CSV table of C-alpha atoms and ligand atoms in Angstrom, one decimal:
chain,number,residue,atom,x,y,z
O,31,MET,CA,115.6,89.9,89.0
O,32,ARG,CA,112.2,88.4,89.8
O,33,SER,CA,111.9,90.4,93.0
O,34,LEU,CA,112.9,93.5,91.2
O,35,ARG,CA,110.1,93.0,88.7
O,36,LEU,CA,107.7,92.4,91.5
O,37,LEU,CA,108.8,95.6,93.1
O,38,VAL,CA,108.4,97.6,89.9
O,39,CYS,CA,105.0,96.1,89.5
O,40,ALA,CA,104.0,97.1,93.0
O,41,PHE,CA,105.2,100.7,92.4
O,42,VAL,CA,103.2,100.8,89.2
O,43,LEU,CA,100.1,99.5,90.9
O,44,LEU,CA,100.5,102.0,93.7
O,45,ALA,CA,100.9,104.9,91.3
O,46,LEU,CA,97.8,103.7,89.4
O,47,TYR,CA,95.9,103.5,92.6
O,48,ARG,CA,97.0,107.1,93.6
O,49,VAL,CA,95.9,108.4,90.2
O,50,ALA,CA,92.6,106.6,90.4
O,51,ARG,CA,92.0,108.0,93.8
O,52,SER,CA,92.9,111.5,92.9
O,53,PHE,CA,90.7,111.2,89.9
O,54,LYS,CA,87.8,110.2,92.2
O,55,TYR,CA,88.2,113.3,94.3
O,56,GLU,CA,89.0,115.5,91.4
O,57,HIS,CA,85.9,114.4,89.7
O,58,SER,CA,83.7,115.0,92.7
O,59,ASN,CA,85.4,118.4,93.2
O,60,GLN,CA,84.5,119.4,89.7
O,61,GLN,CA,80.9,118.8,90.5
O,62,LEU,CA,81.2,121.4,93.2
O,63,SER,CA,83.9,123.6,91.7
O,64,HIS,CA,81.5,126.1,90.2
O,65,CYS,CA,80.4,126.8,93.8
O,66,ALA,CA,83.9,127.6,94.8
O,67,GLN,CA,84.4,129.8,91.8
O,68,ARG,CA,81.1,131.6,92.2
O,69,SER,CA,80.8,131.9,95.9
O,70,ASN,CA,84.2,131.9,97.3
O,71,ARG,CA,86.4,134.7,96.1
O,72,GLN,CA,84.5,136.7,93.6
O,73,ILE,CA,83.3,140.1,94.5
O,74,ASN,CA,79.7,141.1,94.1
O,75,LYS,CA,79.4,139.6,90.7
O,76,LEU,CA,76.1,137.9,91.2
O,77,LYS,CA,73.7,138.9,88.5
O,78,ASP,CA,71.1,136.2,88.1
O,79,THR,CA,70.2,132.8,89.2
O,80,GLN,CA,72.9,131.3,86.9
O,81,ASP,CA,75.3,132.5,89.5
O,82,HIS,CA,73.7,130.5,92.3
O,83,CYS,CA,75.8,128.1,94.0
O,84,SER,CA,74.0,124.8,94.2
O,85,VAL,CA,75.6,121.6,95.3
O,86,THR,CA,73.9,118.3,94.5
O,87,ASN,CA,74.1,115.4,96.8
O,88,ASP,CA,74.6,113.1,93.9
O,89,ALA,CA,78.1,114.4,93.3
O,90,VAL,CA,79.3,112.7,96.5
O,91,SER,CA,76.8,109.9,97.0
O,92,ARG,CA,78.0,108.3,93.8
O,93,LEU,CA,81.4,107.8,95.3
O,94,TYR,CA,80.9,105.9,98.5
O,95,THR,CA,77.6,104.3,99.1
O,96,LYS,CA,75.9,102.8,102.1
O,97,GLU,CA,73.5,100.2,100.8
O,98,THR,CA,70.6,102.6,100.9
O,99,PHE,CA,70.6,106.2,101.9
O,100,ASP,CA,68.0,107.3,104.3
O,101,SER,CA,65.8,110.2,103.0
O,102,VAL,CA,67.2,113.7,103.3
O,103,THR,CA,64.8,114.1,106.2
O,104,ASP,CA,66.4,111.2,108.1
O,105,ARG,CA,69.9,112.2,107.1
O,106,SER,CA,69.3,115.8,108.3
O,107,LYS,CA,68.8,114.8,111.9
O,108,HIS,CA,71.0,116.8,114.2
O,109,MET,CA,71.7,119.2,111.4
O,110,SER,CA,70.6,122.8,111.1
O,111,LYS,CA,69.0,124.1,107.9
O,112,VAL,CA,70.2,127.3,106.4
O,113,ASP,CA,67.7,128.7,104.0
O,114,ALA,CA,68.7,129.9,100.6
O,115,GLY,CA,69.6,133.5,100.3
O,116,THR,CA,72.2,136.1,99.7
O,117,PHE,CA,74.9,136.4,102.4
O,118,VAL,CA,77.9,138.4,103.1
O,119,ILE,CA,81.2,136.7,103.8
O,120,GLY,CA,84.9,137.7,104.0
O,121,THR,CA,86.1,140.9,105.6
O,122,ASP,CA,87.4,144.3,104.6
O,123,GLU,CA,89.5,144.4,107.8
O,124,PRO,CA,91.6,141.3,107.4
O,125,ILE,CA,93.9,140.4,110.3
O,126,PHE,CA,96.0,138.1,108.1
O,127,PHE,CA,95.9,139.8,104.7
O,128,ALA,CA,98.0,137.0,103.1
O,129,ASP,CA,95.4,134.4,104.0
O,130,GLY,CA,92.8,136.0,101.6
O,131,GLU,CA,90.3,136.8,104.3
O,132,GLY,CA,89.1,139.7,102.2
O,133,PRO,CA,87.4,141.2,100.5
O,134,LYS,CA,83.9,141.3,102.0
O,135,ARG,CA,81.7,139.9,99.3
O,136,GLN,CA,78.2,138.7,98.6
O,137,VAL,CA,77.4,135.1,97.9
O,138,TYR,CA,74.1,133.4,97.0
O,139,LEU,CA,73.7,129.9,98.4
O,140,ASP,CA,71.0,127.4,97.9
O,141,SER,CA,69.5,125.9,101.1
O,142,PHE,CA,71.7,123.4,102.9
O,143,TYR,CA,72.0,121.5,106.1
O,144,ILE,CA,75.0,121.5,108.3
O,145,ASP,CA,75.9,119.4,111.4
O,146,GLU,CA,75.1,121.1,114.6
O,147,GLN,CA,78.3,119.7,116.1
O,148,GLU,CA,81.7,118.6,115.1
O,149,VAL,CA,81.9,114.9,114.3
O,150,SER,CA,82.7,113.1,117.5
O,151,ASN,CA,84.9,110.1,118.3
O,152,GLY,CA,81.7,108.1,119.0
O,153,GLU,CA,80.3,108.9,115.6
O,154,PHE,CA,83.6,108.1,113.9
O,155,THR,CA,83.8,104.8,115.8
O,156,ALA,CA,80.4,103.8,114.3
O,157,PHE,CA,81.7,104.5,110.8
O,158,VAL,CA,84.9,102.5,111.3
O,159,ASP,CA,83.0,99.6,112.9
O,160,ALA,CA,80.6,99.5,110.0
O,161,THR,CA,83.1,99.9,107.2
O,162,GLY,CA,86.5,98.8,108.5
O,163,TYR,CA,87.7,102.2,107.2
O,164,ARG,CA,91.4,102.9,107.9
O,165,THR,CA,92.5,106.6,108.2
O,166,GLU,CA,95.4,108.0,106.4
O,167,ALA,CA,97.3,108.6,109.7
O,168,GLU,CA,96.9,104.9,110.5
O,169,SER,CA,98.4,104.0,107.1
O,170,PHE,CA,101.2,106.5,107.3
O,171,GLY,CA,102.0,105.4,110.9
O,172,ASP,CA,102.2,108.9,112.4
O,173,SER,CA,100.5,112.2,112.9
O,174,PHE,CA,101.1,115.6,114.4
O,175,VAL,CA,100.5,116.2,118.1
O,176,PHE,CA,100.9,119.4,120.1
O,177,GLY,CA,104.1,118.8,122.3
O,178,GLY,CA,102.5,120.4,125.3
O,179,LEU,CA,100.1,117.5,125.6
O,180,LEU,CA,102.9,115.0,125.9
O,181,LYS,CA,104.9,113.9,128.9
O,182,LYS,CA,108.3,115.5,129.1
O,183,GLU,CA,110.2,112.2,128.7
O,184,VAL,CA,108.3,111.5,125.5
O,185,ARG,CA,108.6,115.0,124.1
O,186,SER,CA,112.4,115.2,124.6
O,187,LYS,CA,113.0,112.1,122.5
O,188,VAL,CA,111.1,113.4,119.4
O,189,PRO,CA,113.1,115.6,116.9
O,190,VAL,CA,111.5,118.9,115.9
O,191,ALA,CA,109.8,118.4,112.5
O,192,VAL,CA,108.5,122.0,111.8
O,193,ALA,CA,111.1,124.6,112.5
O,194,GLN,CA,108.7,127.6,112.5
O,195,ALA,CA,106.3,125.7,114.8
O,196,PRO,CA,108.5,123.5,117.1
O,197,TRP,CA,105.4,122.7,119.3
O,198,TRP,CA,104.2,120.3,116.5
O,199,LEU,CA,105.7,116.8,117.0
O,200,GLN,CA,105.4,114.0,114.5
O,201,ILE,CA,104.4,111.2,116.8
O,202,LYS,CA,104.6,107.5,115.7
O,203,ASN,CA,101.3,105.7,115.8
O,204,ALA,CA,99.3,108.8,116.8
O,205,ASP,CA,95.9,108.4,115.2
O,206,TRP,CA,92.2,109.1,115.8
O,207,LYS,CA,92.1,106.3,118.5
O,208,HIS,CA,95.3,107.4,120.1
O,209,PRO,CA,95.3,111.2,120.0
O,210,GLU,CA,98.6,111.7,121.9
O,211,GLY,CA,100.2,108.5,120.6
O,212,PRO,CA,100.0,104.8,121.4
O,213,ALA,CA,99.9,105.3,125.2
O,214,SER,CA,96.7,107.4,124.9
O,215,ASP,CA,93.1,106.3,124.2
O,216,LEU,CA,89.6,107.7,123.8
O,217,ALA,CA,88.4,106.9,127.4
O,218,HIS,CA,86.1,109.8,128.5
O,219,ARG,CA,86.5,111.3,125.1
O,220,MET,CA,83.8,109.6,123.0
O,221,ASP,CA,81.9,112.9,122.9
O,222,HIS,CA,85.0,114.9,121.9
O,223,PRO,CA,85.6,115.8,118.2
O,224,VAL,CA,87.5,113.1,116.2
O,225,VAL,CA,91.0,114.4,115.3
O,226,HIS,CA,93.9,113.1,113.2
O,227,VAL,CA,91.5,112.7,110.3
O,228,SER,CA,92.7,113.9,106.9
O,229,TRP,CA,90.4,115.7,104.3
O,230,ASN,CA,90.1,112.4,102.5
O,231,ASP,CA,89.0,110.7,105.8
O,232,ALA,CA,86.5,113.4,106.4
O,233,PHE,CA,85.2,113.1,102.9
O,234,ALA,CA,84.8,109.4,103.3
O,235,TYR,CA,82.9,109.7,106.6
O,236,CYS,CA,80.4,112.3,105.2
O,237,ALA,CA,79.9,110.3,102.0
O,238,TRP,CA,79.1,107.1,104.0
O,239,LEU,CA,76.2,109.0,105.5
O,240,GLY,CA,75.2,110.4,102.1
O,241,LYS,CA,76.5,113.8,103.1
O,242,ARG,CA,79.4,115.9,102.0
O,243,LEU,CA,81.8,118.5,103.4
O,244,PRO,CA,80.5,122.1,103.4
O,245,THR,CA,81.9,124.5,100.9
O,246,GLU,CA,83.9,127.3,102.5
O,247,ALA,CA,81.1,129.8,101.7
O,248,GLU,CA,78.5,127.5,103.4
O,249,TRP,CA,80.8,127.0,106.4
O,250,GLU,CA,81.3,130.7,106.8
O,251,VAL,CA,77.7,131.6,106.4
O,252,ALA,CA,76.9,128.9,109.0
O,253,CYS,CA,79.6,130.3,111.3
O,254,ARG,CA,78.1,133.8,111.2
O,255,GLY,CA,74.7,132.5,112.4
O,256,GLY,CA,72.7,135.2,110.6
O,257,LEU,CA,74.7,138.1,112.0
O,258,SER,CA,76.4,140.5,109.6
O,259,ASP,CA,80.0,141.6,109.7
O,260,ARG,CA,80.8,140.2,113.2
O,261,LEU,CA,84.1,138.6,114.2
O,262,TYR,CA,82.6,135.6,116.1
O,263,PRO,CA,79.5,133.4,115.7
O,264,TRP,CA,77.8,135.5,118.5
O,265,GLY,CA,79.2,139.0,117.9
O,266,ASN,CA,82.3,141.0,118.4
O,267,ASN,CA,83.0,140.5,122.2
O,268,LEU,CA,85.1,137.4,122.7
O,269,ILE,CA,83.9,136.8,126.2
O,270,PRO,CA,80.5,138.2,126.7
O,271,ASN,CA,79.6,138.6,130.4
O,272,GLY,CA,82.9,136.9,131.3
O,273,ARG,CA,81.7,133.6,129.9
O,274,TYR,CA,83.7,131.7,127.3
O,275,ARG,CA,81.8,130.6,124.2
O,276,ALA,CA,84.5,128.7,122.5
O,277,ASN,CA,87.5,126.5,123.4
O,278,ILE,CA,90.7,128.4,122.5
O,279,TRP,CA,94.0,129.1,124.3
O,280,GLN,CA,94.4,131.4,127.3
O,281,GLY,CA,97.8,132.3,128.7
O,282,ASP,CA,101.2,132.4,127.0
O,283,PHE,CA,101.4,130.3,123.9
O,284,PRO,CA,102.9,127.7,123.7
O,285,SER,CA,104.3,127.3,127.2
O,286,ASN,CA,101.5,128.2,129.7
O,287,ASN,CA,97.9,127.2,129.0
O,288,THR,CA,95.8,128.7,131.8
O,289,LYS,CA,92.6,126.9,130.6
O,290,GLU,CA,90.3,129.7,131.6
O,291,ASP,CA,87.7,128.2,129.3
O,292,GLY,CA,87.9,124.9,131.1
O,293,TYR,CA,89.9,122.9,128.5
O,294,GLU,CA,93.6,122.3,127.8
O,295,SER,CA,92.9,120.1,124.7
O,296,THR,CA,89.6,119.3,123.0
O,297,SER,CA,86.2,119.8,124.7
O,298,PRO,CA,83.0,117.8,124.2
O,299,VAL,CA,81.3,118.7,120.9
O,300,THR,CA,78.2,119.5,123.0
O,301,GLU,CA,80.1,122.1,125.1
O,302,PHE,CA,79.5,125.9,124.8
O,303,PRO,CA,76.3,127.7,123.7
O,304,PRO,CA,75.2,127.4,120.0
O,305,ASN,CA,74.9,130.3,117.7
O,306,LYS,CA,71.6,131.5,116.2
O,307,TYR,CA,71.6,128.6,113.7
O,308,GLY,CA,72.0,126.1,116.6
O,309,LEU,CA,75.6,125.4,115.7
O,310,ARG,CA,78.3,124.8,118.4
O,311,ASN,CA,82.1,125.2,118.3
O,312,MET,CA,82.2,126.7,114.8
O,313,ILE,CA,85.2,128.6,116.1
O,314,GLY,CA,87.7,126.9,118.4
O,315,ASN,CA,87.9,123.3,119.6
O,316,VAL,CA,89.1,121.8,116.3
O,317,TRP,CA,89.7,123.3,112.9
O,318,GLU,CA,87.2,122.0,110.3
O,319,TRP,CA,87.9,120.8,106.8
O,320,THR,CA,85.8,122.4,104.0
O,321,PHE,CA,85.3,121.1,100.5
O,322,ASP,CA,87.2,123.9,98.7
O,323,TRP,CA,90.7,123.9,97.3
O,324,TRP,CA,92.8,126.6,98.8
O,325,SER,CA,93.5,129.9,97.0
O,326,VAL,CA,93.7,133.5,98.1
O,327,ASP,CA,92.3,134.6,94.8
O,328,SER,CA,89.5,132.9,92.9
O,329,GLY,CA,88.0,129.6,93.9
O,330,PRO,CA,90.0,127.1,91.9
O,331,SER,CA,88.7,123.8,90.6
O,332,HIS,CA,91.9,122.0,91.8
O,333,GLY,CA,95.0,122.7,93.8
O,334,SER,CA,97.3,121.2,96.4
O,335,ASP,CA,95.7,122.3,99.6
O,336,LYS,CA,92.2,122.3,101.1
O,337,VAL,CA,90.7,125.1,103.1
O,338,LYS,CA,90.1,124.7,106.9
O,339,LYS,CA,88.2,127.1,109.0
O,340,GLY,CA,87.5,128.1,112.6
O,341,GLY,CA,90.8,127.8,114.5
O,342,SER,CA,91.3,125.4,117.4
O,343,TYR,CA,92.0,124.9,121.1
O,344,LEU,CA,95.6,125.9,120.3
O,345,CYS,CA,94.7,129.3,118.8
O,346,HIS,CA,95.8,132.4,120.8
O,347,LYS,CA,95.5,136.0,119.7
O,348,SER,CA,99.3,136.4,119.8
O,349,TYR,CA,100.0,134.1,117.0
O,350,CYS,CA,96.8,132.5,115.6
O,351,PHE,CA,94.0,135.0,115.8
O,352,ARG,CA,92.1,132.7,113.4
O,353,TYR,CA,89.2,131.9,115.7
O,354,ARG,CA,87.1,134.2,113.5
O,355,CYS,CA,84.4,133.4,110.9
O,356,ALA,CA,86.3,135.1,108.1
O,357,ALA,CA,89.7,133.5,109.0
O,358,ARG,CA,91.0,130.6,107.0
O,359,SER,CA,94.0,128.4,106.6
O,360,GLN,CA,95.0,125.3,104.6
O,361,ASN,CA,96.6,121.9,104.6
O,362,THR,CA,97.2,119.2,102.0
O,363,PRO,CA,94.2,116.7,101.9
O,364,ASP,CA,96.3,113.9,103.5
O,365,THR,CA,97.4,116.0,106.5
O,366,SER,CA,96.2,115.1,109.9
O,367,SER,CA,96.8,116.6,113.4
O,368,GLY,CA,95.5,116.6,116.9
O,369,ASN,CA,93.5,119.8,116.4
O,370,LEU,CA,91.9,119.3,113.0
O,371,GLY,CA,88.4,117.7,112.6
O,372,PHE,CA,85.3,118.4,110.6
O,373,ARG,CA,81.5,118.5,110.3
O,374,CYS,CA,79.3,117.4,107.3
O,375,ALA,CA,76.8,119.3,105.2
O,376,LEU,CA,73.9,118.1,103.0
O,377,SER,CA,72.1,119.7,100.1
O,378,VAL,CA,68.3,120.1,100.5
V,61,NAG,C1,101.0,131.0,133.8
V,61,NAG,O1,100.3,132.3,133.6
V,61,NAG,C2,99.6,132.7,134.8
V,61,NAG,C3,98.8,133.9,134.4
V,61,NAG,O2,99.6,134.9,133.8
V,61,NAG,C4,100.5,132.9,135.9
V,61,NAG,O3,99.8,133.2,137.1
V,61,NAG,C5,101.3,131.5,136.2
V,61,NAG,O4,102.3,131.7,137.2
V,61,NAG,C6,102.0,131.1,134.9
V,61,NAG,N1,102.5,129.7,135.1
V,61,NAG,C7,103.8,129.4,134.7
V,61,NAG,C8,104.2,128.0,135.0
V,61,NAG,O5,104.5,130.2,134.1
V,62,CA,CA1,91.0,126.0,126.0
V,63,CA,CA1,85.4,124.0,115.4
């Protein structure tokens, strides 16, 4: 009887904790939600400055706080500044219509900073060392790993979890420190992007530095690097002069990765040339979480999934031609996998 009561009590506490936590994110999201509504899916409806999307740093810095934040100048080291203006995002020639890649539309954004590179394992280590933060994958005890990166003996023992994508395997104790499961580590990968981090983990990391996640509109504007109406951050030619500018998949997916770009899995965040804004790997390497809730219609103030952008080292034209600035996809905020990371943004 007593143990039952304890159990019920534990459940109630857990439920309360969940509600409190979701309230926290919900609340912070409401601070930004007008940005999603105004800048994300609406078509050319900007009339005056009331429609400007402005994101305040307060909205997130109230949630998680380092003792003192450095000034914006200090915090914006290794970030690129995108000056306020009107930009065009989306496309009228969607490849995946159902993803809501279109229409092409105008957005007005206030100035913002965005990390030049994806957040690396080295940077995430500093965060965990300083805070003792535990990622959701560590708490859940598993995460999704691409089967092709596992030894055959390991692979054959794991049941298929996702019927439509049998190459994703749910691996016990795979987490950011063990990207392919317990037998793997980060040796020689401290400069690679951190993976197996959920949206909640990404949010916590950025907030710790007094930063935030970029909105989808900011991310896409940053991806486009000042060019208009191009597929990639550098133009429309995927491999200009025969040189790869991003880490994606070459060969037959999912069985034969010919690694023409030099990488089977993640590459260092410093690899490949930057776009005109000085940003690397906006497409490819790892997918990147954005702040926005997922919708293919208007930018909602809540939802069940978050938007991710840019595609990853697993994307091939044959099935995931999503290594384009306009492309988008989604996952629940507690999802993690071996090809999903993030970078942070900061309001000016
Ligand atoms: C992988 O693809 C390349 C290029 O098409 C081919 O030369 C190679 O034989 C293939 N390897 C396997 C194991 O199928
Ligand atoms: Ca590759
Ligand atoms: Ca990326």
